[in-house]
Coordinates of C-alpha atoms and ligand atoms in Angstrom, one line a residue:
X251 CA 117.6 90.0 87.2
X252 CA 115.3 88.1 89.5
X253 CA 112.4 86.1 88.2
X254 CA 109.0 87.0 89.6
X255 CA 108.5 83.5 90.9
X256 CA 111.8 83.5 92.8
X257 CA 111.5 83.2 96.6
X258 CA 112.5 86.1 98.8
X259 CA 112.4 85.9 102.6
X260 CA 112.3 88.6 105.3
X261 CA 114.0 86.9 108.2
X262 CA 113.7 87.7 111.9
X263 CA 110.7 90.0 111.6
X264 CA 108.5 90.9 114.6
X265 CA 104.9 90.3 113.8
X266 CA 102.2 91.0 116.3
X267 CA 100.0 88.0 117.2
X268 CA 96.9 89.8 115.9
X269 CA 98.5 90.1 112.5
X270 CA 99.4 86.4 112.1
X271 CA 96.9 83.9 111.1
X272 CA 98.4 81.5 113.6
X273 CA 101.0 82.0 116.4
X274 CA 104.5 80.6 115.9
X275 CA 106.3 80.0 119.2
X276 CA 106.1 82.2 122.2
X277 CA 105.3 85.9 121.9
X278 CA 107.4 88.6 123.6
X279 CA 106.0 91.1 126.1
X280 CA 104.6 93.2 123.3
X281 CA 102.7 90.3 121.8
X282 CA 105.2 90.0 118.9
X283 CA 106.4 86.7 117.4
X284 CA 109.8 86.4 115.7
X285 CA 109.2 85.0 112.2
X286 CA 110.5 84.6 108.7
X287 CA 108.1 85.7 105.9
X288 CA 108.8 84.2 102.5
X289 CA 107.3 85.9 99.4
X290 CA 106.8 84.3 96.0
X291 CA 105.6 86.8 93.4
X292 CA 102.7 88.8 94.8
X293 CA 101.9 86.3 97.6
X294 CA 103.2 85.2 100.9
X295 CA 104.3 81.6 100.3
X296 CA 105.6 80.7 103.8
X297 CA 105.7 81.9 107.4
X298 CA 108.1 80.2 109.7
X299 CA 109.5 80.7 113.2
X300 CA 112.7 82.9 113.1
X301 CA 115.0 80.0 114.1
X302 CA 114.0 78.1 111.0
X303 CA 116.8 77.8 108.4
X304 CA 116.1 79.8 105.3
X305 CA 117.6 79.0 101.9
X306 CA 117.8 81.5 99.0
X307 CA 117.4 85.3 98.9
X308 CA 116.9 86.8 102.2
X309 CA 116.8 90.2 104.0
X310 CA 117.4 90.3 107.7
X311 CA 114.9 92.6 109.4
X312 CA 116.9 92.3 112.7
X313 CA 113.7 92.1 114.8
X314 CA 112.0 95.1 113.2
X315 CA 108.2 95.2 113.1
X316 CA 106.3 93.9 110.0
X317 CA 102.6 94.4 109.7
X318 CA 100.0 93.6 107.0
X319 CA 98.5 96.6 105.1
X320 CA 95.8 98.7 106.9
X321 CA 92.1 99.0 106.7
X322 CA 90.5 102.5 107.2
X323 CA 86.8 101.9 107.6
X324 CA 85.4 105.3 108.3
X325 CA 86.5 108.3 106.2
X326 CA 85.0 111.3 104.4
X327 CA 86.9 111.5 101.1
X328 CA 84.4 114.0 99.7
X329 CA 84.9 116.5 102.4
X330 CA 88.7 116.1 102.6
X331 CA 91.3 118.8 102.1
X332 CA 88.9 121.8 101.8
X333 CA 90.3 123.5 104.9
X334 CA 92.3 126.1 103.0
X335 CA 89.3 127.5 101.3
X336 CA 86.7 126.7 104.0
X337 CA 88.0 126.5 107.6
X338 CA 85.9 125.9 110.7
X339 CA 85.5 129.4 112.2
X340 CA 85.6 128.2 115.8
X341 CA 86.4 124.4 115.8
X342 CA 82.9 123.5 116.9
X343 CA 80.6 120.8 115.5
X344 CA 78.0 123.5 114.5
X345 CA 80.7 125.5 112.8
X346 CA 81.8 122.4 110.9
X347 CA 78.3 121.6 109.7
X348 CA 77.6 125.1 108.3
X349 CA 81.1 125.5 106.9
X350 CA 80.8 122.2 104.9
X351 CA 77.3 123.1 103.7
X352 CA 78.6 126.4 102.4
X353 CA 81.5 124.7 100.6
X354 CA 79.4 122.0 99.2
X355 CA 77.0 124.4 97.6
X356 CA 79.8 126.6 96.2
X357 CA 82.4 124.1 95.1
X358 CA 81.6 120.4 95.0
X359 CA 81.6 119.8 91.3
X360 CA 82.7 116.4 89.9
X361 CA 86.1 117.8 89.0
X362 CA 86.6 119.3 92.5
X363 CA 85.6 116.0 94.2
X364 CA 87.7 113.8 92.0
X365 CA 90.9 115.8 92.5
X366 CA 90.5 116.0 96.3
X367 CA 89.4 112.4 96.7
X368 CA 92.3 111.1 94.5
X369 CA 94.7 113.2 96.5
X370 CA 93.4 111.6 99.8
X371 CA 93.7 108.1 98.3
X372 CA 97.3 108.8 97.2
X373 CA 98.1 109.7 100.9
X374 CA 96.3 106.6 102.2
X375 CA 98.1 104.3 99.7
X376 CA 101.5 105.7 100.5
X377 CA 100.9 105.2 104.3
X378 CA 100.1 101.5 103.6
X379 CA 96.3 101.3 103.5
X380 CA 94.8 98.7 101.2
X381 CA 91.0 99.0 101.9
X382 CA 89.0 102.1 102.8
X383 CA 85.3 103.0 103.4
X384 CA 84.1 106.5 102.8
X385 CA 80.9 108.2 103.7
X386 CA 79.4 110.3 100.8
X387 CA 77.3 113.3 101.7
X388 CA 74.1 112.3 99.9
X389 CA 71.5 115.1 100.2
X390 CA 70.0 116.4 96.9
X391 CA 71.5 117.5 94.5
X392 CA 74.9 116.4 95.7
X393 CA 74.3 112.6 95.6
X394 CA 73.9 112.8 91.8
X395 CA 77.3 114.5 91.5
X396 CA 79.3 112.5 94.1
X397 CA 78.3 108.9 93.6
X398 CA 79.5 108.7 89.9
X399 CA 82.8 110.2 91.1
X400 CA 83.1 107.6 93.8
X401 CA 82.3 104.7 91.3
X402 CA 84.9 106.1 88.9
X403 CA 87.6 106.3 91.6
X404 CA 86.7 102.9 92.9
X405 CA 87.4 101.4 89.5
X406 CA 90.6 103.4 88.9
X407 CA 91.9 102.4 92.3
X408 CA 90.7 98.8 92.4
X409 CA 94.2 97.3 92.2
X410 CA 95.6 99.5 95.0
X411 CA 92.7 100.2 97.5
X412 CA 89.5 98.3 97.9
X413 CA 86.9 101.1 98.2
X414 CA 83.4 101.1 99.7
X415 CA 81.0 104.0 100.1
X416 CA 78.1 104.7 102.5
X417 CA 75.4 107.3 101.9
X418 CA 75.4 110.0 104.6
X419 CA 72.2 112.0 105.3
X420 CA 70.7 113.3 108.5
X421 CA 68.2 110.9 109.9
X422 CA 65.4 113.4 109.3
X423 CA 66.0 113.0 105.5
X424 CA 64.4 109.5 106.0
X425 CA 61.0 111.1 106.6
X426 CA 60.9 111.8 102.8
X427 CA 60.3 108.2 101.8
X428 CA 60.5 108.8 98.1
X429 CA 63.9 110.6 98.5
X430 CA 65.3 107.9 100.8
X431 CA 64.2 105.0 98.7
X432 CA 65.6 106.5 95.5
X433 CA 68.9 107.2 97.4
X434 CA 69.0 103.6 98.7
X435 CA 68.5 102.2 95.2
X436 CA 71.4 104.4 94.0
X437 CA 73.5 103.1 96.8
X438 CA 72.6 99.5 95.8
X439 CA 73.6 100.1 92.2
X440 CA 77.0 101.3 93.5
X441 CA 77.4 98.3 95.7
X442 CA 77.4 100.6 98.6
X443 CA 76.2 100.6 102.2
X444 CA 73.1 102.4 103.6
X445 CA 73.8 105.0 106.2
X446 CA 72.5 107.9 108.2
X447 CA 73.4 110.2 111.1
X448 CA 71.2 109.5 114.1
X449 CA 70.3 112.1 116.7
X450 CA 67.4 112.6 119.1
X451 CA 64.5 113.8 117.0
X452 CA 61.0 113.0 118.4
X453 CA 60.3 110.3 115.7
X454 CA 63.8 108.8 115.8
X455 CA 62.6 105.3 116.5
X456 CA 60.3 105.3 113.4
X457 CA 63.0 106.7 111.3
X458 CA 65.5 104.1 112.4
X459 CA 62.9 101.4 111.6
X460 CA 62.5 102.9 108.1
X461 CA 66.2 102.6 107.6
X462 CA 66.2 98.9 108.6
X463 CA 63.2 98.1 106.4
X464 CA 64.8 99.7 103.4
X465 CA 68.2 97.9 104.0
X466 CA 66.4 94.6 104.4
X467 CA 64.4 95.2 101.2
X468 CA 67.5 96.0 99.2
X469 CA 69.9 93.6 100.9
X470 CA 72.2 96.4 102.1
X471 CA 74.6 96.6 105.1
X472 CA 74.2 99.5 107.4
X473 CA 76.6 102.1 108.8
X474 CA 75.5 104.9 111.2
X475 CA 77.0 108.0 112.7
X476 CA 75.4 107.9 116.1
X477 CA 75.5 110.2 119.2
X478 CA 78.5 112.3 118.2
X479 CA 77.9 114.6 121.2
X480 CA 78.6 115.0 124.9
X481 CA 74.9 115.1 125.7
X482 CA 74.1 112.1 127.9
X483 CA 70.5 112.0 126.6
X484 CA 71.7 111.0 123.1
X485 CA 70.8 107.3 123.1
X486 CA 70.4 106.5 119.4
X487 CA 72.9 103.6 119.7
X488 CA 70.5 101.9 122.1
X489 CA 67.7 102.4 119.6
X490 CA 69.8 101.0 116.7
X491 CA 70.6 97.9 118.7
X492 CA 67.0 97.4 119.6
X493 CA 66.0 97.8 116.0
X494 CA 68.6 95.3 114.8
X495 CA 67.1 92.7 117.2
X496 CA 63.5 93.6 116.4
X497 CA 64.1 93.4 112.6
X498 CA 66.2 90.2 113.0
X499 CA 68.6 92.0 110.7
X500 CA 71.1 89.7 109.2
X501 CA 73.4 92.2 107.4
X502 CA 76.4 93.9 108.9
X503 CA 75.9 96.9 111.0
X504 CA 78.6 99.4 111.9
X505 CA 78.0 102.3 114.2
X506 CA 80.5 105.2 114.4
X507 CA 81.3 107.7 117.2
X508 CA 78.9 106.8 120.1
X509 CA 80.6 109.6 122.2
X510 CA 77.7 110.2 124.5
X511 CA 78.1 106.7 126.1
X512 CA 81.1 108.1 128.0
X513 CA 78.9 110.8 129.5
X514 CA 76.1 108.5 130.7
X515 CA 75.8 106.8 134.1
X516 CA 77.5 103.4 134.1
X517 CA 74.3 101.3 134.3
X518 CA 72.8 103.1 131.3
X519 CA 75.9 102.9 129.2
X520 CA 76.7 99.3 130.0
X521 CA 73.1 98.2 129.5
X522 CA 73.3 99.6 126.0
X523 CA 76.6 97.8 125.4
X524 CA 75.0 94.5 126.5
X525 CA 72.4 95.1 123.9
X526 CA 75.0 96.1 121.2
X527 CA 76.8 92.8 121.9
X528 CA 73.6 90.8 121.6
X529 CA 72.7 92.5 118.4
X530 CA 76.1 91.9 116.9
X531 CA 76.9 95.5 116.0
X532 CA 80.4 96.7 115.2
X533 CA 81.6 100.0 116.6
X534 CA 84.1 102.3 115.0
X535 CA 85.8 104.9 117.2
X536 CA 87.2 108.0 115.6
X537 CA 89.6 109.3 118.3
X538 CA 91.3 112.2 116.5
X539 CA 88.1 113.8 115.3
X540 CA 86.3 113.2 118.7
X541 CA 89.2 114.8 120.6
X542 CA 89.1 117.8 118.2
X543 CA 85.3 118.5 118.3
X544 CA 84.0 117.2 121.6
X545 CA 84.0 119.5 124.6
X546 CA 85.4 122.4 122.6
X547 CA 84.7 125.5 124.6
X548 CA 84.4 129.1 123.6
X549 CA 84.6 130.7 127.1
X550 CA 88.4 130.5 127.6
X551 CA 88.1 127.2 129.5
X552 CA 89.9 123.9 128.8
X553 CA 88.2 120.7 127.6
X554 CA 87.5 118.2 130.4
X555 CA 87.0 114.9 128.5
X556 CA 88.5 113.1 125.6
X557 CA 85.4 112.7 123.5
X558 CA 85.9 109.0 122.8
X559 CA 83.6 106.1 123.4
X560 CA 83.9 103.1 125.8
X561 CA 86.1 100.8 123.7
X562 CA 87.4 98.7 126.7
X563 CA 83.9 97.9 127.9
X564 CA 83.0 97.0 124.3
X565 CA 85.8 94.5 123.6
X566 CA 85.3 92.9 127.0
X567 CA 81.8 92.1 125.8
X568 CA 83.1 90.6 122.5
X569 CA 82.0 93.6 120.4
X570 CA 84.0 94.1 117.2
X571 CA 85.8 97.5 117.6
X572 CA 87.6 99.3 114.8
X573 CA 89.6 102.5 114.8
X574 CA 89.5 104.9 111.8
X575 CA 90.6 108.3 110.5
X576 CA 87.2 110.1 110.0
X577 CA 87.8 113.6 108.5
X578 CA 91.0 115.0 107.0
X579 CA 91.8 118.7 106.7
X580 CA 88.2 119.8 106.6
X581 CA 86.0 121.7 109.1
X582 CA 85.3 118.6 111.2
X583 CA 89.1 118.1 111.7
X584 CA 91.8 120.5 110.7
X585 CA 94.5 117.8 110.4
X586 CA 95.0 114.2 109.3
X587 CA 96.4 112.4 106.3
X588 CA 94.6 109.0 106.3
X589 CA 97.6 107.4 108.0
X590 CA 96.3 104.5 110.1
X591 CA 99.6 104.3 112.0
X592 CA 99.0 107.9 113.1
X593 CA 95.4 107.0 114.0
X594 CA 96.6 104.0 116.0
X595 CA 99.4 106.0 117.7
X596 CA 96.8 108.7 118.7
X597 CA 94.3 106.0 119.7
X598 CA 96.8 104.4 122.0
X599 CA 97.3 107.6 123.9
X600 CA 93.8 108.8 124.0
X601 CA 92.1 105.5 124.7
X602 CA 94.9 103.8 126.7
X603 CA 95.3 100.9 124.3
X604 CA 98.5 99.8 126.1
X605 CA 100.0 98.1 129.2
X606 CA 99.0 95.6 127.9
X607 CA 98.6 96.2 124.1
X608 CA 96.6 92.9 124.0
X609 CA 94.4 92.5 120.9
X610 CA 94.2 96.2 120.1
X611 CA 96.4 96.1 116.9
X612 CA 93.5 94.1 115.3
X613 CA 91.6 97.4 115.3
X614 CA 93.5 98.6 112.2
X615 CA 93.3 95.3 110.3
X616 CA 91.0 92.4 111.2
X617 CA 88.2 94.4 113.0
X618 CA 87.6 97.0 110.2
X619 CA 87.9 94.3 107.6
X620 CA 85.2 92.2 109.4
X621 CA 82.7 95.1 109.5
X622 CA 83.4 95.8 105.8
X623 CA 83.0 92.2 104.9
X624 CA 86.3 91.9 103.2
X625 CA 89.3 89.5 103.7
X626 CA 91.3 90.8 106.7
X627 CA 94.9 91.8 105.8
X628 CA 97.1 89.2 107.6
X629 CA 100.5 87.6 107.4
X630 CA 99.7 84.1 106.4
X631 CA 100.5 81.5 103.7
X632 CA 98.6 82.4 100.5
X633 CA 97.8 86.0 101.6
X634 CA 98.8 88.9 99.3
X635 CA 102.3 90.2 100.0
X636 CA 101.0 93.5 101.2
X637 CA 103.4 94.3 104.0
X638 CA 104.7 97.3 105.9
X639 CA 108.2 97.4 107.5
X640 CA 108.9 99.7 110.3
X641 CA 112.3 100.8 111.7
X642 CA 111.1 99.9 115.2
X643 CA 111.3 96.7 117.4
X644 CA 108.8 97.4 120.1
X645 CA 105.7 99.4 120.8
X646 CA 107.6 102.3 122.4
X647 CA 109.9 102.5 119.4
X648 CA 107.0 102.2 116.9
X649 CA 104.7 104.7 118.5
X650 CA 107.2 107.4 119.4
X651 CA 108.0 108.4 115.9
X652 CA 105.8 109.3 112.9
X653 CA 107.3 106.3 111.0
X654 CA 107.6 108.4 107.9
X655 CA 110.4 106.1 106.7
X656 CA 108.3 103.0 106.7
X657 CA 108.7 100.7 103.7
X658 CA 105.4 99.6 102.0
X659 CA 105.2 96.5 99.9
X660 CA 102.1 95.8 97.8
X661 CA 101.9 92.6 95.9
X662 CA 105.5 91.9 97.0
X663 CA 106.9 95.1 95.4
X664 CA 108.1 98.2 97.2
X665 CA 105.9 101.2 96.4
X666 CA 106.8 104.8 96.2
X667 CA 105.8 106.3 99.5
X668 CA 106.3 109.9 98.5
X669 CA 103.2 111.8 99.6
X670 CA 101.4 114.0 97.1
X671 CA 102.4 117.7 97.3
X672 CA 99.8 120.1 98.9
X673 CA 100.4 122.4 95.9
X674 CA 98.5 119.8 93.8
X675 CA 95.4 121.3 95.5
X676 CA 96.2 124.9 95.0
X677 CA 94.0 125.4 91.9
X678 CA 91.0 124.1 93.8
X679 CA 91.6 126.3 96.8
X680 CA 91.8 129.4 94.6
X681 CA 88.7 128.6 92.6
X682 CA 86.3 129.6 95.4
X683 CA 87.9 132.9 96.1
Ligands
ZN744 ZN1 82.3 110.4 110.1

């Protein structure tokens, strides 16, 4: 029997440079360093170069990849896993909106939400995620049902996943000042983040101003869904960046989607990105959802663009860019399991995050942690021993398989990575029929 304070070392692991607090020796072509990672109890007690002699208990990883745990900074736990009872009739954005509205009214009781959200968290945890932000549909009367469920789950899951929530309302809801202020105060009580979906209504500028004023008054961070469309005239990201500068906003601002940038002339799009960099906004791209919804056609023709935003132009300007899951098995995305390794694999293919891989692996750890204002998962002395081992030694080996056999350690202990059974949701799916 081993004592919890005994040292245990994983020798000869490959750790990407973005997942180490400091480089050790020379990285290989994929940006990996060969290191030994020593655990003591629930913490990492030492990180040394692989040629360093290790005493005591050790496991040779033979050059296999070791990462810290993942951060998923943009999800919709409240919508998740409703597909079986409420599919999207045609895979379109409009179809998703009306399908979700119908399901919300018919089924989103506290019990229904709690079971689906917990199911989704069990998936995320098994895949290796240790922090997650969810948007919460917050129109009346749903907010009063959903926010207490979120708070309850946040407390129940506190030791396993750090949870944050953002209120989600259409920007037009901000016109009702009484409603929006009440919602913002509810968000503040829950330690949440103020959010809205921005699109080009005539008074968009005033409404965005109102969001900033409210966030400043209550000391809240901001998180927007912006320009999730192929329409080049959708420029709300530009207006958000201008507002951030005008209000000298000092909180964190994250903006998700920004799909229309990819459909605008270069000078327009790049001008906006210069402003985004100046305003210090973070951007989250949701490649799987964007690929699914954007440019979907109903005339028998094939989509012509990938739906995603200009991440390469963003990082070259020093903008903090994260990648996240977005929706899972709901009318906005028929698939997904809150597996950040799947999201990263898909992102690599859709957004060309390879040749070279460069700093992109930070998009699933440090970048989302920064915009959430939490400590980034990292492999460093004193960091929690939250680690994922993959049976792969290079990017091509890592990204060619689903990595369903990964080993996840939390607090130095291997966790059960068995995924919840879909039949756990059967009772809910039948309830609406
Ligand atoms: Zn979203």
